[in-house]
mmCIF file of C-alpha atoms in Angstrom:
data_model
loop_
_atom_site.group_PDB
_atom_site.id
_atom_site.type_symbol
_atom_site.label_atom_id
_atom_site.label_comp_id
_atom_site.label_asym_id
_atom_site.label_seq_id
_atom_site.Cartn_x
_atom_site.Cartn_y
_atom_site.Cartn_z
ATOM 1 C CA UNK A 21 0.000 0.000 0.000
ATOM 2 C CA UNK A 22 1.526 3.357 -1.015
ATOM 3 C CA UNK A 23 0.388 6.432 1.352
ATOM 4 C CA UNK A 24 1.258 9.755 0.748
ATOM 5 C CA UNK A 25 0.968 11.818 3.658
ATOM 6 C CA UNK A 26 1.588 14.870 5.035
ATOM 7 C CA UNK A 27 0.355 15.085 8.847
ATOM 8 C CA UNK A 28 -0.031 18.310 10.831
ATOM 9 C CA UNK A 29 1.654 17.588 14.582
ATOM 10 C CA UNK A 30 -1.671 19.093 15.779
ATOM 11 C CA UNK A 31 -4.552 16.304 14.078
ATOM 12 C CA UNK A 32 -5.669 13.803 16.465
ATOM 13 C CA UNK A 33 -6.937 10.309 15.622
ATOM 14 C CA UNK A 34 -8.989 8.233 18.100
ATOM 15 C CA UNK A 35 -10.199 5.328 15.992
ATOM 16 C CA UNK A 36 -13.599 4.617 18.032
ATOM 17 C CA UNK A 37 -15.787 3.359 15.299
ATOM 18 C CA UNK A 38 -13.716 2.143 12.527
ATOM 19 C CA UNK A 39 -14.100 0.964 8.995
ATOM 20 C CA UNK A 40 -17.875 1.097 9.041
ATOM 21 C CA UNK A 41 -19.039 0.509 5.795
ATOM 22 C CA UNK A 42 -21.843 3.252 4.559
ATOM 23 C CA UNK A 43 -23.826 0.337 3.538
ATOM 24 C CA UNK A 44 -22.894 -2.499 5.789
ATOM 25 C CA UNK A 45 -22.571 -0.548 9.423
ATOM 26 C CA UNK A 46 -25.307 -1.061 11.868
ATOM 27 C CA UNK A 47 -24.515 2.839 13.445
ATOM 28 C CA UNK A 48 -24.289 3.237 16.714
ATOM 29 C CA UNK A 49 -26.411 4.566 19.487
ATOM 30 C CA UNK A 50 -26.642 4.858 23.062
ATOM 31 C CA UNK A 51 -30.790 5.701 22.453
ATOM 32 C CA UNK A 52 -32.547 2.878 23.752
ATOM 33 C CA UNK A 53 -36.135 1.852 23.289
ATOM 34 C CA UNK A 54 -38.197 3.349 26.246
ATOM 35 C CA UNK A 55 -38.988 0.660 28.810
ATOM 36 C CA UNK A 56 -42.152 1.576 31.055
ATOM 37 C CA UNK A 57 -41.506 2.895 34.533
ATOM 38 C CA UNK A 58 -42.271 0.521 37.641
ATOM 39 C CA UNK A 59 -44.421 1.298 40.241
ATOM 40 C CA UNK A 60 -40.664 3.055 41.451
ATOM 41 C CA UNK A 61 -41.019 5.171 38.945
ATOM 42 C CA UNK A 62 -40.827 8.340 41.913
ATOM 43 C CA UNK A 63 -37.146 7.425 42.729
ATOM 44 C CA UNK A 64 -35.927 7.333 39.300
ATOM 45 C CA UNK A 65 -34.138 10.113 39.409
ATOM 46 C CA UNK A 66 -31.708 8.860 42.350
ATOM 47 C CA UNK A 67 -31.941 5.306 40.501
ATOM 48 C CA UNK A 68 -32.809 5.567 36.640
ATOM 49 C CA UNK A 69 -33.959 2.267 34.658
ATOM 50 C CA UNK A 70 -32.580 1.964 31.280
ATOM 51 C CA UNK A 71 -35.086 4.381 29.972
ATOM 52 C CA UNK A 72 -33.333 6.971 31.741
ATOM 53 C CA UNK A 73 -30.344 6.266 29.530
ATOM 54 C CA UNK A 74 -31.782 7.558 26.393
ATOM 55 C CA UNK A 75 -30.947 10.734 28.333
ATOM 56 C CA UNK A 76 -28.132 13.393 26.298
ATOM 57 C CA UNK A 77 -25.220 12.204 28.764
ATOM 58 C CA UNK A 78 -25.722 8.578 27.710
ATOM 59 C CA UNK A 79 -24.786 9.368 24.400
ATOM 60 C CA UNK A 80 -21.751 11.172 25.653
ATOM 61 C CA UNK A 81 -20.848 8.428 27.869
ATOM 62 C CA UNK A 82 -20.762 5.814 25.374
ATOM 63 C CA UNK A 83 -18.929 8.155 23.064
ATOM 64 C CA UNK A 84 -16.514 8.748 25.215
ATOM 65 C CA UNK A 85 -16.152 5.126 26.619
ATOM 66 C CA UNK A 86 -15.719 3.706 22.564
ATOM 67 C CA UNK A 87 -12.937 6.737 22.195
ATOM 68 C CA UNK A 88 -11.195 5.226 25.191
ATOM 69 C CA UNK A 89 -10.927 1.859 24.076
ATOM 70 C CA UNK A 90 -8.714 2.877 21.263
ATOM 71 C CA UNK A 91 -5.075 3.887 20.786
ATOM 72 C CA UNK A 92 -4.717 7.924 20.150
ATOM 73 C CA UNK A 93 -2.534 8.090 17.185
ATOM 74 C CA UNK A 94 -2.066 11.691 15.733
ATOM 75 C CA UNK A 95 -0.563 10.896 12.531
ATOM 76 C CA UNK A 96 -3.064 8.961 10.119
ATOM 77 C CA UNK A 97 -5.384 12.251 10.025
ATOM 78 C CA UNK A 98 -4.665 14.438 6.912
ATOM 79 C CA UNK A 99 -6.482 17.400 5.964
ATOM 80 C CA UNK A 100 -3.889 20.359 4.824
ATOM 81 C CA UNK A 101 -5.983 22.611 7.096
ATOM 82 C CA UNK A 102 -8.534 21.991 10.267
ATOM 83 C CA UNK A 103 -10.675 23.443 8.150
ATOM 84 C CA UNK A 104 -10.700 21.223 5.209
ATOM 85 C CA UNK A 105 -11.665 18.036 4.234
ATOM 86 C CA UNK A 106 -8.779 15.440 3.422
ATOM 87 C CA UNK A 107 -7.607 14.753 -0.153
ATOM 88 C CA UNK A 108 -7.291 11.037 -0.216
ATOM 89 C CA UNK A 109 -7.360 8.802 -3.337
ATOM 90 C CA UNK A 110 -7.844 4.997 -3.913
ATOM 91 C CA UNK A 111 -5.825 4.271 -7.310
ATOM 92 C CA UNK A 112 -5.854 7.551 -8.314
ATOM 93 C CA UNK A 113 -10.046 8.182 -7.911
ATOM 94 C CA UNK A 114 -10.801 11.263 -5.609
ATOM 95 C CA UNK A 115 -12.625 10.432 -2.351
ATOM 96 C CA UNK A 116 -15.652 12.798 -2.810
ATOM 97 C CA UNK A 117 -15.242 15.241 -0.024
ATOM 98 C CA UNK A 118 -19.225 15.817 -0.270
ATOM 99 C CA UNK A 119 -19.586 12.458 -0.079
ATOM 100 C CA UNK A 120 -17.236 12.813 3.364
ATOM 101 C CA UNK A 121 -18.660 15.165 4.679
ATOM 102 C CA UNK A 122 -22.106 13.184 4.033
ATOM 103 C CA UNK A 123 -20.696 10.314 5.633
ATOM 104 C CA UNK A 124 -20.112 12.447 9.350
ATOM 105 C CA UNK A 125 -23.212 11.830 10.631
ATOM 106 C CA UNK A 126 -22.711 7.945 11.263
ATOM 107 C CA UNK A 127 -19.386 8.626 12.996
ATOM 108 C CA UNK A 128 -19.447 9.974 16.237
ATOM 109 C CA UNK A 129 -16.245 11.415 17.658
ATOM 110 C CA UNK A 130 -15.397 13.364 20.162
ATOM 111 C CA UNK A 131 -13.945 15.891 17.796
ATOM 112 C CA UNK A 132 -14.152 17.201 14.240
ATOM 113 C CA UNK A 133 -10.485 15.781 13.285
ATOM 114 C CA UNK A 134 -11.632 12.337 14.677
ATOM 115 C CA UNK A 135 -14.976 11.999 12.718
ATOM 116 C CA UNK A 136 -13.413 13.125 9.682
ATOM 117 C CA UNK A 137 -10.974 10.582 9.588
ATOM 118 C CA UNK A 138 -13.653 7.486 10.579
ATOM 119 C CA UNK A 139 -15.804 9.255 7.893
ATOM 120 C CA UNK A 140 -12.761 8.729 5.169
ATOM 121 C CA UNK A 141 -11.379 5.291 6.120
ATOM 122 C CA UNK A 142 -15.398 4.271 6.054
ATOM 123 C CA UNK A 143 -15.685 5.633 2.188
ATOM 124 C CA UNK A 144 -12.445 4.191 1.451
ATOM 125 C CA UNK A 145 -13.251 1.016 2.652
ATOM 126 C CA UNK A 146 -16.595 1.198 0.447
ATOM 127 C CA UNK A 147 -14.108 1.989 -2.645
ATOM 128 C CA UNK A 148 -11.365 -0.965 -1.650
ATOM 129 C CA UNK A 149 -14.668 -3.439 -1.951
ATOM 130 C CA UNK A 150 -16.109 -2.051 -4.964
ATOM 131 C CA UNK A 151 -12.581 -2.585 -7.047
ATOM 132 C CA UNK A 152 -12.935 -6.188 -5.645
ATOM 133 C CA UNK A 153 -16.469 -6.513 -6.704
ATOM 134 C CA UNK A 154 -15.512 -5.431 -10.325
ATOM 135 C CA UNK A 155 -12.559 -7.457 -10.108
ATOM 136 C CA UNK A 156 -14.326 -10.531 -9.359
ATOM 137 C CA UNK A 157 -15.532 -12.607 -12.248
ATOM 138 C CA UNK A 158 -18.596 -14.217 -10.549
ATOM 139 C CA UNK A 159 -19.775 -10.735 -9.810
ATOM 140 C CA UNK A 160 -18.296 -7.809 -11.481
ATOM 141 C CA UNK A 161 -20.131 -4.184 -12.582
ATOM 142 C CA UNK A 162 -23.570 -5.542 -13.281
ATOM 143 C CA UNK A 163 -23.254 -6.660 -9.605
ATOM 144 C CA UNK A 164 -22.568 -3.642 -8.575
ATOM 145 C CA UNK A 165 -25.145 -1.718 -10.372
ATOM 146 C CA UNK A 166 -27.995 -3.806 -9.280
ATOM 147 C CA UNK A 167 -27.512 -3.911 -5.145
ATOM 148 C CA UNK A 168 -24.342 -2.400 -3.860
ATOM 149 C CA UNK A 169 -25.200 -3.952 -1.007
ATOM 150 C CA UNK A 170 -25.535 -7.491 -2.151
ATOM 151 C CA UNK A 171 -22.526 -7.515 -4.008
ATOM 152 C CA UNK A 172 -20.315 -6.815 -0.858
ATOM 153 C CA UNK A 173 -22.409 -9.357 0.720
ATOM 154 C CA UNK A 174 -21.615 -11.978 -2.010
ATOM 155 C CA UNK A 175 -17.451 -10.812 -2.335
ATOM 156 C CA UNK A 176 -16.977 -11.394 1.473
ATOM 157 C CA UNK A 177 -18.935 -14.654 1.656
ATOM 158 C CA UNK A 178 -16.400 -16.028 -1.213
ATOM 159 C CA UNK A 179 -13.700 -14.147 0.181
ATOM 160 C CA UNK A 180 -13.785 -14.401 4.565
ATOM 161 C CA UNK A 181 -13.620 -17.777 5.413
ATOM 162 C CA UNK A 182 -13.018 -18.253 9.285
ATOM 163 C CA UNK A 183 -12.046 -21.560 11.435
ATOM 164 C CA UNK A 184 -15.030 -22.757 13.503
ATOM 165 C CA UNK A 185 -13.643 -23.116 16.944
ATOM 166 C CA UNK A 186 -13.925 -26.783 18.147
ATOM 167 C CA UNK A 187 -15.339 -27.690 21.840
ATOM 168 C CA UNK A 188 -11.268 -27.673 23.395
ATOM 169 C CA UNK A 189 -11.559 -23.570 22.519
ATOM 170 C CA UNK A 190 -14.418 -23.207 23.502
ATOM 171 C CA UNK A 191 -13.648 -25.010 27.564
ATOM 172 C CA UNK A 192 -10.564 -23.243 27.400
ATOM 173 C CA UNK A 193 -12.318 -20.125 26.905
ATOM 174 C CA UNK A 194 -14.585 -20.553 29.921
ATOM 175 C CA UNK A 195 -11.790 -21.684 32.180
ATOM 176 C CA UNK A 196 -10.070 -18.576 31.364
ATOM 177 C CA UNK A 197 -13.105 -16.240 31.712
ATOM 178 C CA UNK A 198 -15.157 -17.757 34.275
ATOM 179 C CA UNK A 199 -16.207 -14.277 36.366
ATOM 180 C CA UNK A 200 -17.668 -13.389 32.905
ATOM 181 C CA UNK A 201 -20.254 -16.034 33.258
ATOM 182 C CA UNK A 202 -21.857 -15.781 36.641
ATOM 183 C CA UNK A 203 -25.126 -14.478 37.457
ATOM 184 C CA UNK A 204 -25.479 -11.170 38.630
ATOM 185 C CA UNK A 205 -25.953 -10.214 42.640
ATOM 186 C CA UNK A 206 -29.211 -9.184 43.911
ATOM 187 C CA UNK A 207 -29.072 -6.332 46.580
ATOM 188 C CA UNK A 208 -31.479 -5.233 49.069
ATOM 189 C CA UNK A 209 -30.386 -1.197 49.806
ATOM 190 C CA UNK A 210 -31.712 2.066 51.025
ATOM 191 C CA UNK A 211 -29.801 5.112 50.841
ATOM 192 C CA UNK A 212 -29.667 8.956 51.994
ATOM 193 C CA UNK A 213 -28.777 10.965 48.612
ATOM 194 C CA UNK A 214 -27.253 14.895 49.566
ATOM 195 C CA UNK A 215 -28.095 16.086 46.046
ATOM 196 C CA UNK A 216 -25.608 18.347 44.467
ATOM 197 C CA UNK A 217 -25.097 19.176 40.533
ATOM 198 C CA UNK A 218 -22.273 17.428 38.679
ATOM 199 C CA UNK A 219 -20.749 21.229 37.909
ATOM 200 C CA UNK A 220 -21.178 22.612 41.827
ATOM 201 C CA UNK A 221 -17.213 21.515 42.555
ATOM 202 C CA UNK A 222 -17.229 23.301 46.204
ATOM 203 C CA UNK A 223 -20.890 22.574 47.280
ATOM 204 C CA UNK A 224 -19.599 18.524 46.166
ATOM 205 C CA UNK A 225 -16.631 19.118 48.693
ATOM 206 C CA UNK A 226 -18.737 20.300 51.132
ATOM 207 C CA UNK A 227 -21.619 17.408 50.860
ATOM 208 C CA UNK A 228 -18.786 14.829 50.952
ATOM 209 C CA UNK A 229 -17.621 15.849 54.632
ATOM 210 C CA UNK A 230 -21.146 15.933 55.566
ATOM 211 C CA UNK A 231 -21.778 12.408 53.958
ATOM 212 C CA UNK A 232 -18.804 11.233 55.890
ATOM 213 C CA UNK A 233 -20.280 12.912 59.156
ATOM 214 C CA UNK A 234 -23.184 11.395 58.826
ATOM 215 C CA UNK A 235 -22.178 7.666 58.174
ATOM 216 C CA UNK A 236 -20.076 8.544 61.593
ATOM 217 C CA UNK A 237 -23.031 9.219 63.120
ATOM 218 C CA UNK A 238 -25.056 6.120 61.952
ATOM 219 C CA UNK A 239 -22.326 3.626 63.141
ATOM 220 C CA UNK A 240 -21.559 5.415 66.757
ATOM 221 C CA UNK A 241 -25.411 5.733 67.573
ATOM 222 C CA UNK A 242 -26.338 3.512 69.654
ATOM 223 C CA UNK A 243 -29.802 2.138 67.436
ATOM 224 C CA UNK A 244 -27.918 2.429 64.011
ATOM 225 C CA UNK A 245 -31.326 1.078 62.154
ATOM 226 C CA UNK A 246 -33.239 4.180 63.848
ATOM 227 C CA UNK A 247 -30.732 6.659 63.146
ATOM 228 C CA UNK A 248 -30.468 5.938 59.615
ATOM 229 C CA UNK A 249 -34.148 6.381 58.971
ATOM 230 C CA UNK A 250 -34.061 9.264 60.906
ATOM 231 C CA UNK A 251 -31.212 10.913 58.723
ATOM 232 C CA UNK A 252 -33.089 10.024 55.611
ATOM 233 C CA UNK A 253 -35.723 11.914 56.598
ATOM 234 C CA UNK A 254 -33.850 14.502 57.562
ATOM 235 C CA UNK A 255 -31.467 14.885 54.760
ATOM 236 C CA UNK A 256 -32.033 13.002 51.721
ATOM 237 C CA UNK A 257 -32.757 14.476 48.328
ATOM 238 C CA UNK A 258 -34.939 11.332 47.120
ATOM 239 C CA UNK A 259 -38.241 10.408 47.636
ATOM 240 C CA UNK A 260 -37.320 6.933 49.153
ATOM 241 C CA UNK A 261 -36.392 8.972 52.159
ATOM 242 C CA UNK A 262 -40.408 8.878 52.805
ATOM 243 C CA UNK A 263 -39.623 4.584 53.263
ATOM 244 C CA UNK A 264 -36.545 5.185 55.449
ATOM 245 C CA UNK A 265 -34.004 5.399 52.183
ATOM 246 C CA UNK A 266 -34.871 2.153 51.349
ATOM 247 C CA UNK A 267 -35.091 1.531 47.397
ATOM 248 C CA UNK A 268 -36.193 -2.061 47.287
ATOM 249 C CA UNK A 269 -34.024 -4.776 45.761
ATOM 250 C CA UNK A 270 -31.610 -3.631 43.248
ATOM 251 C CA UNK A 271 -30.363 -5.592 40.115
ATOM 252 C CA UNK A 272 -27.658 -4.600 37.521
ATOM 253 C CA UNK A 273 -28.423 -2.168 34.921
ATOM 254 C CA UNK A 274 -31.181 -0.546 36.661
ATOM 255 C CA UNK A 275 -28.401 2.706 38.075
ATOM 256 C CA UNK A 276 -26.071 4.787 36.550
ATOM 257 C CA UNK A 277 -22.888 2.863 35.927
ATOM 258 C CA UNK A 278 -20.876 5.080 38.806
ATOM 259 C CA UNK A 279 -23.435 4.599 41.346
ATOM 260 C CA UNK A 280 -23.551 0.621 40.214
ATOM 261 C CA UNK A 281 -19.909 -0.062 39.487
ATOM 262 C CA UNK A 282 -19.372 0.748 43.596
ATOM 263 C CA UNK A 283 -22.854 -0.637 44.619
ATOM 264 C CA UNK A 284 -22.248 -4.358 43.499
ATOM 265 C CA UNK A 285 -18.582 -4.381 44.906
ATOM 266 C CA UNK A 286 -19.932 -4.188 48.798
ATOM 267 C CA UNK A 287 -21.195 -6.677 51.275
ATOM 268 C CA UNK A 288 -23.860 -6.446 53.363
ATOM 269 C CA UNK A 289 -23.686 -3.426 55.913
ATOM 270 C CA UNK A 290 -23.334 -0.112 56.278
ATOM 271 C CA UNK A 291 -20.889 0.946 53.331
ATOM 272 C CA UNK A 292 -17.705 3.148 55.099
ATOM 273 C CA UNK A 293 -17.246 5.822 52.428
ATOM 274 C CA UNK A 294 -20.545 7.746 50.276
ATOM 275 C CA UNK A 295 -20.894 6.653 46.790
ATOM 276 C CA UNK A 296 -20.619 9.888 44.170
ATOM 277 C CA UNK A 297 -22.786 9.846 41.535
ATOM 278 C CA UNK A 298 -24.259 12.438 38.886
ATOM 279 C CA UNK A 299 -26.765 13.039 41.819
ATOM 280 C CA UNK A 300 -24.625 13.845 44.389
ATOM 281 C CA UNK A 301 -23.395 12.036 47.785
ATOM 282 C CA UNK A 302 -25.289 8.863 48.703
ATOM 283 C CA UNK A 303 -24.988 6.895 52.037
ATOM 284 C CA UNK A 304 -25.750 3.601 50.931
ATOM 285 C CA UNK A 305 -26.352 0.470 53.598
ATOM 286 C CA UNK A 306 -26.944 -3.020 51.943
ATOM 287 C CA UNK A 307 -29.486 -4.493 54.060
ATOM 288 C CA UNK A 308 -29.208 -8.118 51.743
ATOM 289 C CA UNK A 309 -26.746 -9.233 48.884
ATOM 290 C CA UNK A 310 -27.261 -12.578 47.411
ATOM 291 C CA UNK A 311 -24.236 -13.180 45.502
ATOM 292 C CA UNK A 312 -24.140 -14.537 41.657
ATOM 293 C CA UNK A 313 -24.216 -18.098 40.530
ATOM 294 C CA UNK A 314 -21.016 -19.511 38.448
ATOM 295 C CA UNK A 315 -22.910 -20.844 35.402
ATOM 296 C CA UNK A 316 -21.883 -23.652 34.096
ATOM 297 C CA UNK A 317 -19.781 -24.859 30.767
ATOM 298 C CA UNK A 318 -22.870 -26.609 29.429
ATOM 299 C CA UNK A 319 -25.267 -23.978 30.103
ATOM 300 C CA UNK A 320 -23.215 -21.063 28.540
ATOM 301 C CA UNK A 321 -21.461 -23.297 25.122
ATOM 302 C CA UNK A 322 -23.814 -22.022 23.030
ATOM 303 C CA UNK A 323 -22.753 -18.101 23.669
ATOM 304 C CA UNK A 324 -19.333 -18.692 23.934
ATOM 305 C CA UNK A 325 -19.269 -20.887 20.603
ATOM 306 C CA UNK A 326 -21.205 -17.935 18.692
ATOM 307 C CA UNK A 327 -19.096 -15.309 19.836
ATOM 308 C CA UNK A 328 -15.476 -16.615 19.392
ATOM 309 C CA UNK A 329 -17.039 -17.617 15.737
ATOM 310 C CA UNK A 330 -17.914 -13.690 15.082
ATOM 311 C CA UNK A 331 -14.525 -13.103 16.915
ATOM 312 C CA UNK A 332 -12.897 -15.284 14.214
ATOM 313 C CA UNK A 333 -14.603 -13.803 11.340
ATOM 314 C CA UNK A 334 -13.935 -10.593 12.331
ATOM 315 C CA UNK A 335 -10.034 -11.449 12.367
ATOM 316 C CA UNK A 336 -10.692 -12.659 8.873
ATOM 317 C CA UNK A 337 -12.472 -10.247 7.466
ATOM 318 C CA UNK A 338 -10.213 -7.495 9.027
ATOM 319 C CA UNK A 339 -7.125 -9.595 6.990
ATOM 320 C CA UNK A 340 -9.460 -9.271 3.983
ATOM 321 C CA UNK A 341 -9.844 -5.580 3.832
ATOM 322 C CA UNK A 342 -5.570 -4.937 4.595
ATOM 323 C CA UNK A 343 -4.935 -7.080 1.450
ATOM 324 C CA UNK A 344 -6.841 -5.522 -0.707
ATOM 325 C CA UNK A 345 -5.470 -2.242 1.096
ATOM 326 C CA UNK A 346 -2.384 -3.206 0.732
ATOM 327 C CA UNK A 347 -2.597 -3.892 -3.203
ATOM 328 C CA UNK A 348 -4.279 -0.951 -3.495
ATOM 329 C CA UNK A 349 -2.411 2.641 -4.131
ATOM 330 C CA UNK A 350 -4.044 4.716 -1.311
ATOM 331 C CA UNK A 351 -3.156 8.512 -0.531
ATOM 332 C CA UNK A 352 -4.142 10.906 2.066
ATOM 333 C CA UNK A 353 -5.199 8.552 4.326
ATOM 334 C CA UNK A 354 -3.158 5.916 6.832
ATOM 335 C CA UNK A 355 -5.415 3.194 7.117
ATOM 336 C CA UNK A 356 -5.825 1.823 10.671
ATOM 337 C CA UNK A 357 -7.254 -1.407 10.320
ATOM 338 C CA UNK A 358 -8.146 -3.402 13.493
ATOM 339 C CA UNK A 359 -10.593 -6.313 14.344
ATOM 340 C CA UNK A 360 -12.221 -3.753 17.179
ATOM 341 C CA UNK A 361 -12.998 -0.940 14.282
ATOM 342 C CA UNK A 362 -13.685 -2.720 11.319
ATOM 343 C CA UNK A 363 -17.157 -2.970 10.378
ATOM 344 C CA UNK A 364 -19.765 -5.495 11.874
ATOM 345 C CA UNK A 365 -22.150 -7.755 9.932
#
């Protein structure tokens, strides 16, 4: 593959979202369909179901989570201004930079650099399989013309062939990722929320020495049960305070991931430090924690057969797309192709 670059020190590449193919990708999004409230529905706010996650910071969370997972590599962004599109070629045919900036909207980046370059590696990708469609005798331009769409389908099915894994993978799989398949815990909590917004820095500093106070005073009085209720009366910000704090039993998925990725890690008791959240300060006691079941080989097989299959066909299919990148003449563009970016499906 020949690339002709010329890289500004200041352009920024997070690959998040890959090689998505305009046709092929199924585009990402945090939106969820809404899921009716429970008969909790008056504490949501301190504990939001997944309907709550449809919510603007979702989006931004999941954004930002994808851009995390990937390496930051400055270099295979080219544009000779941050204010222009990127001249890149595929055997000397112009990447449309309408079509580019067209293609924006199904990349989601956490800046303009980023989502350009997902935006061009995507339409370059698209042009890498339509050579090989044209190129391949079984399919060719009247392929092409008739259903873009099928065409790819029909190269990649002749072209991706990946090993099915056999049952030895597949136990030595769940030996070496056994925590992944246990059930979740149930927990049994109430809580006293000191409500503060996520922007207020010195009010937060403030409500955390008063959330520490106050789990002092829970554990030194001498009816701890009693004084807790009382205090959530007192002082809480959510409507469970009315039931003592208490917010029922609590499964996975059900809180924001800050609040839950704390919750699930404590026993049962009075936890020694306030959990911060988007909310605020909460003073959590679990009153009951039945812990997760280790599931079994024979009951999981199935799911762990299917996805190191995808797993493998992803691998090929990523191999696929750098040969033909790397027959092709390419400029403008380094290509960054990885199983965790390249499209899916």
């Amino acid at each position: 593959m020949t690339v002709s670059t010329y890289n500004p020190a200041d352009h920024t590449t997070n690959n998040a979202h890959g090689n998505n193919h305009h046709h092929h990708v199924a585009h990402h999004s945090a939106a969820t369909s809404r899921i009716p409230m429970s008969h909790d529905e008056d504490i949501v706010r301190v504990m939001p179901t997944l309907a709550d996650l449809k919510k603007p910071h979702s989006d931004k969370a999941f954004i930002e989570k994808a851009m995390a997972e990937e390496r930051s590599n400055h270099s295979n962004l080219i544009a000779s201004s941050r204010d222009e599109l990127p001249s890149v070629s595929v055997n000397g045919v112009m990447i449309d930079r309408t079509a580019i900036a067209q293609e924006l909207q199904y990349h989601p980046a956490e800046n303009k650099e980023d989502a350009v370059f997902l935006a061009t590696q995507a339409l370059v990708v698209r042009e890498l399989l339509r050579l090989a469609v044209l190129n391949e005798p079984s399919l060719g331009t009247t392929a092409w013309d008739n259903d873009e769409e099928q065409a790819i389908s029909a190269l990649i099915e002749k072209n991706v062939t990946a090993t099915t894994p056999d049952m030895a993978t597949c136990e030595r799989y769940y030996q070496q990722n056994m925590a992944d398949y246990k059930t979740d815990p149930i927990m049994s909590v109430r809580h006293i929320l000191l409500a503060c917004l996520p922007e207020d820095g010195d009010e937060r500093l403030t409500l955390k020495k008063s959330a520490y106070a106050l789990i002092e005073q829970i554990k030194n009085d001498t009816n701890p049960n009693a004084a807790f209720i009382q205090l959530a009366q007192q002082h809480s910000a959510c409507p469970s305070k009315e039931q003592g704090g208490e917010l029922g039993v609590v499964n996975k998925g059900q809180t924001v991931p800050e609040f839950e990725n704390t919750l699930f890690k404590l026993e049962a008791g009075l936890a020694p430090s306030p959990i911060e959240s988007r909310y605020g300060f909460h003073i959590v006691e679990v009153l009951d924690k039945k812990p997760g079941v280790q599931m079994t080989y024979e009951q999981v097989s199935p799911a762990i057969h299917n996805k190191l299959s995808q797993q493998a066909f992803h691998q090929s299919l990523c191999d696929y797309l750098f040969m033909l990148a790397d027959e092709a003449d390419i400029e403008g563009i380094e290509m960054t192709l990885e199983q965790e970016n390249v499209f899916r499906g």
